[in-house]
PDB file of C-alpha atoms in Angstrom:
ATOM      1  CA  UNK A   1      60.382 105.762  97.730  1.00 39.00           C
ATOM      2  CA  UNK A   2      63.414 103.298  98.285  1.00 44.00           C
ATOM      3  CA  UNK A   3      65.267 106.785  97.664  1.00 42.00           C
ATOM      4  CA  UNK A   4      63.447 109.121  99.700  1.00 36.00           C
ATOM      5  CA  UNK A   5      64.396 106.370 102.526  1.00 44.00           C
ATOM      6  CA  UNK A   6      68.061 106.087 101.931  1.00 45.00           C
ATOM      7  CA  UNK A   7      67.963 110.066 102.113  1.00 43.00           C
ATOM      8  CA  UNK A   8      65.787 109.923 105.033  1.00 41.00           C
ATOM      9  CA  UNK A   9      68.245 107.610 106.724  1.00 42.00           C
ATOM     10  CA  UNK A  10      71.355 109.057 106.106  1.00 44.00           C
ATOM     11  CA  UNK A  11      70.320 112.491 107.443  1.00 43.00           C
ATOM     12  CA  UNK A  12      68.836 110.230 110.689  1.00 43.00           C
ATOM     13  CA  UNK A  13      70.502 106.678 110.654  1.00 41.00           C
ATOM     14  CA  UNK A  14      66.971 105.511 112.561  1.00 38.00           C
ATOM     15  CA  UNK A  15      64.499 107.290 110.609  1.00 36.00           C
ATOM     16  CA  UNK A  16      63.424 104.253 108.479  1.00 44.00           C
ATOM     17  CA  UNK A  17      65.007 101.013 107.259  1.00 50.00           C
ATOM     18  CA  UNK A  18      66.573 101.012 103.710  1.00 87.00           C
ATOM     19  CA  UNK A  19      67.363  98.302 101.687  1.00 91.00           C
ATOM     20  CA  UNK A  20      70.624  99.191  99.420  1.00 94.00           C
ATOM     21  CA  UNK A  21      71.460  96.955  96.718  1.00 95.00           C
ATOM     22  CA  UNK A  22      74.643  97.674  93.586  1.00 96.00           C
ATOM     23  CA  UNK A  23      74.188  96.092  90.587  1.00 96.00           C
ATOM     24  CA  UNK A  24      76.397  93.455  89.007  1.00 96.00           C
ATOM     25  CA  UNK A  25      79.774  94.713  87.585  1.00 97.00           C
ATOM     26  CA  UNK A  26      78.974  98.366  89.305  1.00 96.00           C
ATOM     27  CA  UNK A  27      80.223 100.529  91.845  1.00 97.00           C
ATOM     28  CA  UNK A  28      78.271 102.544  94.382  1.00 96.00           C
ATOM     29  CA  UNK A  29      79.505 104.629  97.173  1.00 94.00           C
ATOM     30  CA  UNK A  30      77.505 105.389  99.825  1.00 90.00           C
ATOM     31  CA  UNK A  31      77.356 109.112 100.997  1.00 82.00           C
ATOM     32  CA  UNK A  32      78.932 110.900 103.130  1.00 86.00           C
ATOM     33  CA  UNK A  33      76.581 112.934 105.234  1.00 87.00           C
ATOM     34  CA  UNK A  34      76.376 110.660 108.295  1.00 90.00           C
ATOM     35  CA  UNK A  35      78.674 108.757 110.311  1.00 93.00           C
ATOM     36  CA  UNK A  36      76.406 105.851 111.236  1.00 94.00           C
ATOM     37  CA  UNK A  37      74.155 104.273 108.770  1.00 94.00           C
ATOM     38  CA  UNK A  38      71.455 101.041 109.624  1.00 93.00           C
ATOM     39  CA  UNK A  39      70.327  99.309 106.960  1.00 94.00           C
ATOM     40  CA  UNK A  40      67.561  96.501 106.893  1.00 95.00           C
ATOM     41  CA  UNK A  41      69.391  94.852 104.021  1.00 96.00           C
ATOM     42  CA  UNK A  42      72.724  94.873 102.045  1.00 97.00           C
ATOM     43  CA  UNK A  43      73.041  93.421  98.712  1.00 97.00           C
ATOM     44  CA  UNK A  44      76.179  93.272  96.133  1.00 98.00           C
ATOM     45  CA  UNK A  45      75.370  91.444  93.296  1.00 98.00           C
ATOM     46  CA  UNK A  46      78.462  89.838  91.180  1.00 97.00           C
ATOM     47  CA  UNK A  47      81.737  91.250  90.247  1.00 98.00           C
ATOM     48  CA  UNK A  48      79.907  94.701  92.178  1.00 98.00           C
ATOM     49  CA  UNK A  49      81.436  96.853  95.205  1.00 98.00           C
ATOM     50  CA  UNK A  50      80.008  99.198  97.711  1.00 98.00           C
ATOM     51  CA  UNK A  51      82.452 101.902  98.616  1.00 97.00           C
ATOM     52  CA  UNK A  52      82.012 102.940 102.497  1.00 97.00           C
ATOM     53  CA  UNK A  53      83.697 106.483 103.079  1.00 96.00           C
ATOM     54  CA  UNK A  54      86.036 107.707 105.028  1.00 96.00           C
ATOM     55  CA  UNK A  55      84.272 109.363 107.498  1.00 95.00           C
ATOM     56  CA  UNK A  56      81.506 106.335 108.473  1.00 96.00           C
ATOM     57  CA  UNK A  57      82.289 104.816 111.571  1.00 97.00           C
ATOM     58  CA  UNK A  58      79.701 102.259 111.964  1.00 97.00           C
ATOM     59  CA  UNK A  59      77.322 100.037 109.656  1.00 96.00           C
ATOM     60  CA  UNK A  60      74.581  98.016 111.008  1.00 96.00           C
ATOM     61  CA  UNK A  61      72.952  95.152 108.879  1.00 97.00           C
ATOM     62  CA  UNK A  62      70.123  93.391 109.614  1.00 96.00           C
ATOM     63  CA  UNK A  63      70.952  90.911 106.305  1.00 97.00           C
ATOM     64  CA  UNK A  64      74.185  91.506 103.945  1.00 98.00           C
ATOM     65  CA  UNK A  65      74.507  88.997 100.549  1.00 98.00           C
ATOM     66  CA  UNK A  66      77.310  89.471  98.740  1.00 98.00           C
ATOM     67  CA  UNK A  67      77.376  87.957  95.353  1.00 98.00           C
ATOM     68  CA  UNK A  68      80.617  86.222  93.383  1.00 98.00           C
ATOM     69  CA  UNK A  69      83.761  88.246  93.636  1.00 98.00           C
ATOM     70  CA  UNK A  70      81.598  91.088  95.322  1.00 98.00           C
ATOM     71  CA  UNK A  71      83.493  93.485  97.154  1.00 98.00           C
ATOM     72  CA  UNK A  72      82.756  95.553 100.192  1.00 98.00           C
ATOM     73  CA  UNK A  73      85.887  98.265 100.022  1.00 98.00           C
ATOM     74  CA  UNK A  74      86.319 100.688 102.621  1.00 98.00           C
ATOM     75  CA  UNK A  75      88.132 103.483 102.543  1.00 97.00           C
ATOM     76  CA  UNK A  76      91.297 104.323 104.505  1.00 97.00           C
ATOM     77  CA  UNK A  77      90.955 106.510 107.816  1.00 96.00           C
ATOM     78  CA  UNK A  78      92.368 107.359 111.302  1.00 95.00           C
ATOM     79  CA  UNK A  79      89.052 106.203 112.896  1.00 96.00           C
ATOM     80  CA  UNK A  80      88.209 102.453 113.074  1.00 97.00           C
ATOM     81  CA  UNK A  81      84.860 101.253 111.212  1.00 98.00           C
ATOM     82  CA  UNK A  82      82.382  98.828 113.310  1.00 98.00           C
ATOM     83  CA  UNK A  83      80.396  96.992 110.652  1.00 98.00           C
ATOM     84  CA  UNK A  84      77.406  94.662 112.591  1.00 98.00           C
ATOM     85  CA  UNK A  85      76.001  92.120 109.968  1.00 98.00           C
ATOM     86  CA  UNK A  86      72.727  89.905 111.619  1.00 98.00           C
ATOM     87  CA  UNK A  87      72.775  87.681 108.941  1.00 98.00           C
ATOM     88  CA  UNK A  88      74.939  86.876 105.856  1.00 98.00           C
ATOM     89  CA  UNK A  89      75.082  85.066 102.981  1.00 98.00           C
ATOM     90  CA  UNK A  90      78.572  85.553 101.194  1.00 98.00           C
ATOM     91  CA  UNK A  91      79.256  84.193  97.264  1.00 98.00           C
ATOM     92  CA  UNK A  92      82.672  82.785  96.741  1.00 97.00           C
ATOM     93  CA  UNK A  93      85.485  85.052  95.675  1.00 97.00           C
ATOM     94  CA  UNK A  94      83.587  87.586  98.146  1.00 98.00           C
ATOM     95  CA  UNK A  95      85.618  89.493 100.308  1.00 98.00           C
ATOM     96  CA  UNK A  96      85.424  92.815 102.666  1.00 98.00           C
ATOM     97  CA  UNK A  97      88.503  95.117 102.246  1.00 98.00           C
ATOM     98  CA  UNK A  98      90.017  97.769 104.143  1.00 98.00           C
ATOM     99  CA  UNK A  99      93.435  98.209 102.859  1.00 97.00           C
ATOM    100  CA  UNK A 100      95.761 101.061 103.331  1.00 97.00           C
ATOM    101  CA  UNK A 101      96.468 103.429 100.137  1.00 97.00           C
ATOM    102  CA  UNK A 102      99.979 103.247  98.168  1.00 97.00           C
ATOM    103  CA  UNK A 103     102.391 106.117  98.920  1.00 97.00           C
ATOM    104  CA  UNK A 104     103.090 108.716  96.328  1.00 96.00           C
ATOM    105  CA  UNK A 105     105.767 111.329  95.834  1.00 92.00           C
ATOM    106  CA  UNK A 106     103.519 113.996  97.583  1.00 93.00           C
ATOM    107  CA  UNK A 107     101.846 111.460 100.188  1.00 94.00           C
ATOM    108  CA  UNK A 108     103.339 108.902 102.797  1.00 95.00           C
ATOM    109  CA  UNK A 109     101.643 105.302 102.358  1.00 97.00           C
ATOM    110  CA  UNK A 110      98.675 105.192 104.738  1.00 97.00           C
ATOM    111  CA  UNK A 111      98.000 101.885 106.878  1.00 98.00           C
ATOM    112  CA  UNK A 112      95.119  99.377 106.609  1.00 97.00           C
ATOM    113  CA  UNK A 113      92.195 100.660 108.213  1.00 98.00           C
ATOM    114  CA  UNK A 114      91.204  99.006 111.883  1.00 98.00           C
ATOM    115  CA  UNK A 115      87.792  97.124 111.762  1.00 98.00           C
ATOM    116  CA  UNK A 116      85.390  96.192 114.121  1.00 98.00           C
ATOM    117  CA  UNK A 117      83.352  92.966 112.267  1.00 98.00           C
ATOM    118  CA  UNK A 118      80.502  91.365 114.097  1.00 98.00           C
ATOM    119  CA  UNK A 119      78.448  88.670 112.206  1.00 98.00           C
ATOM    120  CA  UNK A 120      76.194  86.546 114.310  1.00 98.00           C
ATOM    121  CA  UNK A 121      75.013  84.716 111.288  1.00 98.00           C
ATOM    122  CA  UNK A 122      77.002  83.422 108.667  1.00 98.00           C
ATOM    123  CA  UNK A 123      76.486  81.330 105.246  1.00 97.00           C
ATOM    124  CA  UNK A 124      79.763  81.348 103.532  1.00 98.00           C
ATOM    125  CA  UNK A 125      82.457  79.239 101.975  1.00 97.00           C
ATOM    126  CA  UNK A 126      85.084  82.031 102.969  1.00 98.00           C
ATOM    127  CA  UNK A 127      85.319  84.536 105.158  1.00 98.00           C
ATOM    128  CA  UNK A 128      87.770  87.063 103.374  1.00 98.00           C
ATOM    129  CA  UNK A 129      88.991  90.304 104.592  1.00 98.00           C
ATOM    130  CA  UNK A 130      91.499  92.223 102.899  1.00 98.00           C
ATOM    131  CA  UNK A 131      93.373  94.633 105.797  1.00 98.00           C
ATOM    132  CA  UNK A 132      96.733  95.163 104.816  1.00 98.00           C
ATOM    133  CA  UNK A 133      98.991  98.487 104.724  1.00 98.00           C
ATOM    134  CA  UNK A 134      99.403 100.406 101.713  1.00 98.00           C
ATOM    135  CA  UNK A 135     103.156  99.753  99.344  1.00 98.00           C
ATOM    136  CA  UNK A 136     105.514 102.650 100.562  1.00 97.00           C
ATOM    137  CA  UNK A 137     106.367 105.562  97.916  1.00 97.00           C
ATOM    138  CA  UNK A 138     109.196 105.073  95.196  1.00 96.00           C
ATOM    139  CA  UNK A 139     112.538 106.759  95.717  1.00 96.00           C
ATOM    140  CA  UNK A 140     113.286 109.686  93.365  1.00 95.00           C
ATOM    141  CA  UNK A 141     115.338 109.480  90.486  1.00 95.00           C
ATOM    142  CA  UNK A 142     118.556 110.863  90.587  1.00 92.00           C
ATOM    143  CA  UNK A 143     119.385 113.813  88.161  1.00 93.00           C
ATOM    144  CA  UNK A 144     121.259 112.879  84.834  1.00 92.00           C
ATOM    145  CA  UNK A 145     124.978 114.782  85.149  1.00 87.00           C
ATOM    146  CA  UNK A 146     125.639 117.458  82.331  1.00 89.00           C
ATOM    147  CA  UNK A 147     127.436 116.569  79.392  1.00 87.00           C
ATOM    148  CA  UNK A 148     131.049 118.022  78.935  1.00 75.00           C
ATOM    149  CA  UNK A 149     132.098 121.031  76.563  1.00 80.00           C
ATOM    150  CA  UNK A 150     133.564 120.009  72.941  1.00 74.00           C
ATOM    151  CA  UNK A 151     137.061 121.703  73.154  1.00 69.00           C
ATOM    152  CA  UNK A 152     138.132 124.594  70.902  1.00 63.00           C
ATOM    153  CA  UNK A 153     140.561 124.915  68.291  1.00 63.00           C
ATOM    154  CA  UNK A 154     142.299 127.404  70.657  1.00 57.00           C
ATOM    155  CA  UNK A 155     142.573 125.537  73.145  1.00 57.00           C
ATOM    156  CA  UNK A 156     143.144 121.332  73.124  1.00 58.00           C
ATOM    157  CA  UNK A 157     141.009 119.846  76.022  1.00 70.00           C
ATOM    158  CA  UNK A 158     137.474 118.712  76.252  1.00 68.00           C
ATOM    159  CA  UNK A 159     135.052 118.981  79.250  1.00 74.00           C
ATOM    160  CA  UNK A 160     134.003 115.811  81.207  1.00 83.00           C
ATOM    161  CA  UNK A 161     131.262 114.831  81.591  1.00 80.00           C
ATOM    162  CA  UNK A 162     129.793 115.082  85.299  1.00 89.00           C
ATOM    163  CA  UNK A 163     128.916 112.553  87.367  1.00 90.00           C
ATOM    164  CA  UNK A 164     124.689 111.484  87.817  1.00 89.00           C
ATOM    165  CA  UNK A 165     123.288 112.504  91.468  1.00 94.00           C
ATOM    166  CA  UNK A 166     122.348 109.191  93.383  1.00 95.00           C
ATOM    167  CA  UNK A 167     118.880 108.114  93.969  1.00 94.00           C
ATOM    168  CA  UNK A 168     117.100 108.571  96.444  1.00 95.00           C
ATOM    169  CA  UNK A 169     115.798 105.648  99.264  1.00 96.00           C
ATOM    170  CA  UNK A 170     112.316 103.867  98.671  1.00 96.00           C
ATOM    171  CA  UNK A 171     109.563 105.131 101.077  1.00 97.00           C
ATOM    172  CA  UNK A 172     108.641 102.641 104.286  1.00 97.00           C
ATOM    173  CA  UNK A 173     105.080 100.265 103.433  1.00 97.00           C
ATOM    174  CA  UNK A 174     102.330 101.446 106.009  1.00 98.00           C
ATOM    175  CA  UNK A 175     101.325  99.247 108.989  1.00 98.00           C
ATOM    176  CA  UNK A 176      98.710  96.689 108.312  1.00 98.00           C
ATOM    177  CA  UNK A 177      95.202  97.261 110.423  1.00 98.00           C
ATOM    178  CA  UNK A 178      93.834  95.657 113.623  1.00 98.00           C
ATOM    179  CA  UNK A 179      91.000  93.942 112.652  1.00 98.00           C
ATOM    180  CA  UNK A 180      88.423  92.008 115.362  1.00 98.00           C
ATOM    181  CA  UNK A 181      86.419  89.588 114.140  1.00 98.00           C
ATOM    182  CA  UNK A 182      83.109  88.537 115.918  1.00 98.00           C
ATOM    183  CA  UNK A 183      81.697  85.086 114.306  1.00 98.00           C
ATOM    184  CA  UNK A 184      79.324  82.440 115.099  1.00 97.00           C
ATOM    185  CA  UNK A 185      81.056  79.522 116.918  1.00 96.00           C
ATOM    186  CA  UNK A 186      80.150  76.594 114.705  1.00 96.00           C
ATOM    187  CA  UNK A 187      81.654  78.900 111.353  1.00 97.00           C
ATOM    188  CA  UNK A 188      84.784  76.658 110.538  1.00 96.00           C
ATOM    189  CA  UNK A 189      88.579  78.531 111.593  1.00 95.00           C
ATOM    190  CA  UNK A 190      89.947  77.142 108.476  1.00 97.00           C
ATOM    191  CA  UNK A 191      87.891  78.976 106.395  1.00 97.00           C
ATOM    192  CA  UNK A 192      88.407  82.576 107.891  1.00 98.00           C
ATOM    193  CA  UNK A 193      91.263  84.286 105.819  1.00 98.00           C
ATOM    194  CA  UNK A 194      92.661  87.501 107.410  1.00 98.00           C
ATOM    195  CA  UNK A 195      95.066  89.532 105.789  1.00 98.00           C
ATOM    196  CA  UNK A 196      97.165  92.151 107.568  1.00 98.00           C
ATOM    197  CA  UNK A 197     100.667  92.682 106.590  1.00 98.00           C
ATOM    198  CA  UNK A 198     102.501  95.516 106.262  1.00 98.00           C
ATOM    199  CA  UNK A 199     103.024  97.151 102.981  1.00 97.00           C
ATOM    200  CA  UNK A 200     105.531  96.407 100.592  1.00 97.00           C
ATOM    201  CA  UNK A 201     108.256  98.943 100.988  1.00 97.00           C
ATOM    202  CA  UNK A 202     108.821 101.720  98.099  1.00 97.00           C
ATOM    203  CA  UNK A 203     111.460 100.816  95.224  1.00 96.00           C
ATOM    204  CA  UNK A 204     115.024 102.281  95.295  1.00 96.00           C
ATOM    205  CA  UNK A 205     115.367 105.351  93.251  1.00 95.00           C
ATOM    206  CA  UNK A 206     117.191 104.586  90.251  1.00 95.00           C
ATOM    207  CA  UNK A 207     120.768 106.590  90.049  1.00 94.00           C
ATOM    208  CA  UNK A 208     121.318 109.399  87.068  1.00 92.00           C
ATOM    209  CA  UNK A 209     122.956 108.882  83.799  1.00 92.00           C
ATOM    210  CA  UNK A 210     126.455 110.135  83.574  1.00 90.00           C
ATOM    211  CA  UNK A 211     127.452 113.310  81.384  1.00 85.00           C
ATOM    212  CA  UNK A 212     129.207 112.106  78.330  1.00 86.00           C
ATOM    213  CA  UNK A 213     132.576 113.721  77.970  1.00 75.00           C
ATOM    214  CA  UNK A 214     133.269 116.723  74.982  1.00 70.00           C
ATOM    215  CA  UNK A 215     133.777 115.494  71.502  1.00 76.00           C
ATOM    216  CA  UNK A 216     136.996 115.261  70.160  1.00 66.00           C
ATOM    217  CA  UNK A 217     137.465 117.568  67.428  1.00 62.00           C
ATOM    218  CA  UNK A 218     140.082 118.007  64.601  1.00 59.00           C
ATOM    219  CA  UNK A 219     141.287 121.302  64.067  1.00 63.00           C
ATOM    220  CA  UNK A 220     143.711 122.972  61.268  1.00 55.00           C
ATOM    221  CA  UNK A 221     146.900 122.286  63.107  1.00 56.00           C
ATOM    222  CA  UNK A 222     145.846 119.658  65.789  1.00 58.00           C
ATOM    223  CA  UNK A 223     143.438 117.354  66.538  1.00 61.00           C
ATOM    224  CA  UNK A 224     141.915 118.201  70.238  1.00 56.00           C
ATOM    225  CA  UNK A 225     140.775 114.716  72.236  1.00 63.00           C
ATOM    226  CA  UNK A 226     137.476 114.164  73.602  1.00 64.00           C
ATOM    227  CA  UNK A 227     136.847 114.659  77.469  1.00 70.00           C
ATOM    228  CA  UNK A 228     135.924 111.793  79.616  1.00 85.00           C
ATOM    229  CA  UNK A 229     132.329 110.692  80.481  1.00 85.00           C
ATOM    230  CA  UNK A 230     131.072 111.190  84.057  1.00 85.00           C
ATOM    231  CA  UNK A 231     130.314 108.365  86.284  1.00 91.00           C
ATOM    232  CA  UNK A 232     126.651 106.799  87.184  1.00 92.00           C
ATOM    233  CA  UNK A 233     124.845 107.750  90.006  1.00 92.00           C
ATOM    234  CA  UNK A 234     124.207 105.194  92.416  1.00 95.00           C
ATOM    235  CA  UNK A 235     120.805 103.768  93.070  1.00 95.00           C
ATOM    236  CA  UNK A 236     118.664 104.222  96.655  1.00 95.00           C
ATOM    237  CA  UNK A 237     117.818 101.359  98.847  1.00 96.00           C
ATOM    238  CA  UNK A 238     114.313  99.623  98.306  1.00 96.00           C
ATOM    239  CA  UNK A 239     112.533 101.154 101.595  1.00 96.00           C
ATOM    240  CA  UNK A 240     110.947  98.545 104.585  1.00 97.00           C
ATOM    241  CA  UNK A 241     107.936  97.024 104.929  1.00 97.00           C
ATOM    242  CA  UNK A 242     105.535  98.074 107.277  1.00 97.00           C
ATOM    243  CA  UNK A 243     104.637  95.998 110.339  1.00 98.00           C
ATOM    244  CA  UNK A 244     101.709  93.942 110.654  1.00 98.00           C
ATOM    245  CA  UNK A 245      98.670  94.504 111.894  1.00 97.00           C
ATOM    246  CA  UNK A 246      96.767  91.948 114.207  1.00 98.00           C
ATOM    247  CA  UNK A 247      93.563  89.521 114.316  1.00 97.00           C
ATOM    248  CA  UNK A 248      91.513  88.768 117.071  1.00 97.00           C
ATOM    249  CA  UNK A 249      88.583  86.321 116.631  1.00 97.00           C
ATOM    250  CA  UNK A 250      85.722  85.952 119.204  1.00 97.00           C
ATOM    251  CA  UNK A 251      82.890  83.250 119.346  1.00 95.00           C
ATOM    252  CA  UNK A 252      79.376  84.260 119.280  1.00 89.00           C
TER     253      UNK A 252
END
């Protein structure tokens, strides 16, 4: 039945209340077939995380508990997620995250994603969200330079080696999210803990190897000397951070 619900409310967020719950050390992730989901209750047990995808835009719970070192991670997007929480009850180690994705050679780093976090109610030692941009893309190596020709017995000199190509610059960290925090106005300031920086920038690209030089080589009536080895590419520059994001908190 609890099933049939969950269906039933993801097709129509209003249809009926659902109660979701992920077990201890597990990881569910809700679907993606709606863009706004209600739920009567929320719970993450320990050491658990609920995945929220890409394309939901806005969670309402009626009560959330998160359990010890359970994790609320949602994925990065263009479009900011509103997540309304009632009531909550949050474990320590607990924490909501909505960090940006690392860069890769194909992809550019992709920033925090901007929340929206209303909680009228809250029992918590720490209120922990995780918003910051994702670590910029690694430079590319630089290509190793050929080695140099052995020299002949007709002829006396040896190739050199060539020089390596230099590597390439680290990719720039993505920004960190805007994140807007509604809480109740006796929760203590001290113990909200907002992350939002940038993201690391990408390492420098290491330079190539040089070409070692020819061989020297001893022939019938001469001995022919060995060519020089190229020289070292140079290395990239480690790429920037991105910028930070910003926190707004508002009383309830």
């Amino acid at each position: 039945m609890r099933k049939l619900c969950l269906l039933a409310a993801l097709i129509s967020p209003l249809a009926c209340a659902q109660v979701v719950s992920v077990e201890t050390n597990s990881l569910m992730r809700l679907p993606n077939t709606a863009s706004t989901l209600q739920l009567e209750r929320l719970e993450v047990a320990d050491y658990g995380t609920l995945l929220i995808p890409s394309n939901v835009t806005e969670v309402t719970v009626g009560e959330l508990h998160l359990g010890r070192d359970a994790r609320i991670a949602i994925v990065p997007s263009e479009q900011a997620l509103v997540l309304k929480v009632s009531r909550a009850e949050l474990a320590e180690g607990s924490q909501i995250t909505a960090r940006g994705a690392p860069g890769t050679y194909l992809k550019a780093a992709r920033s925090g994603r901007n929340l929206d976090l209303q909680i009228k109610a809250l029992n918590a030692p720490q209120l922990s969200v995780d918003a910051r941009g994702g670590a910029g893309a690694p430079g590319f190596v630089g290509l190793d330079g050929a080695n140099g020709q052995a020299p002949g017995c007709t002829w006396g000199q040896a190739g050199r080696g060539a020089d390596g190509s230099n590597g390439s610059d680290g990719q720039p960290g993505a920004p960190g999210a805007l994140v807007r925090l509604e809480v109740p106005r006796d929760y203590p300031a001290q113990q909200i803990k907002v992350e939002i920086a940038g993201g690391v920038g990408g390492a420098a690209g290491p330079g190539g190897k040089p070409g070692a030089g020819g061989k020297s080589k001893g022939c019938f009536v001469y001995k022919a000397d060995g060519g020089k080895s190229g020289h070292a590419g140079a290395d990239g520059q480690p790429g920037p951070a991105g910028v930070a994001g910003s926190v707004t908190i508002q009383r309830l």
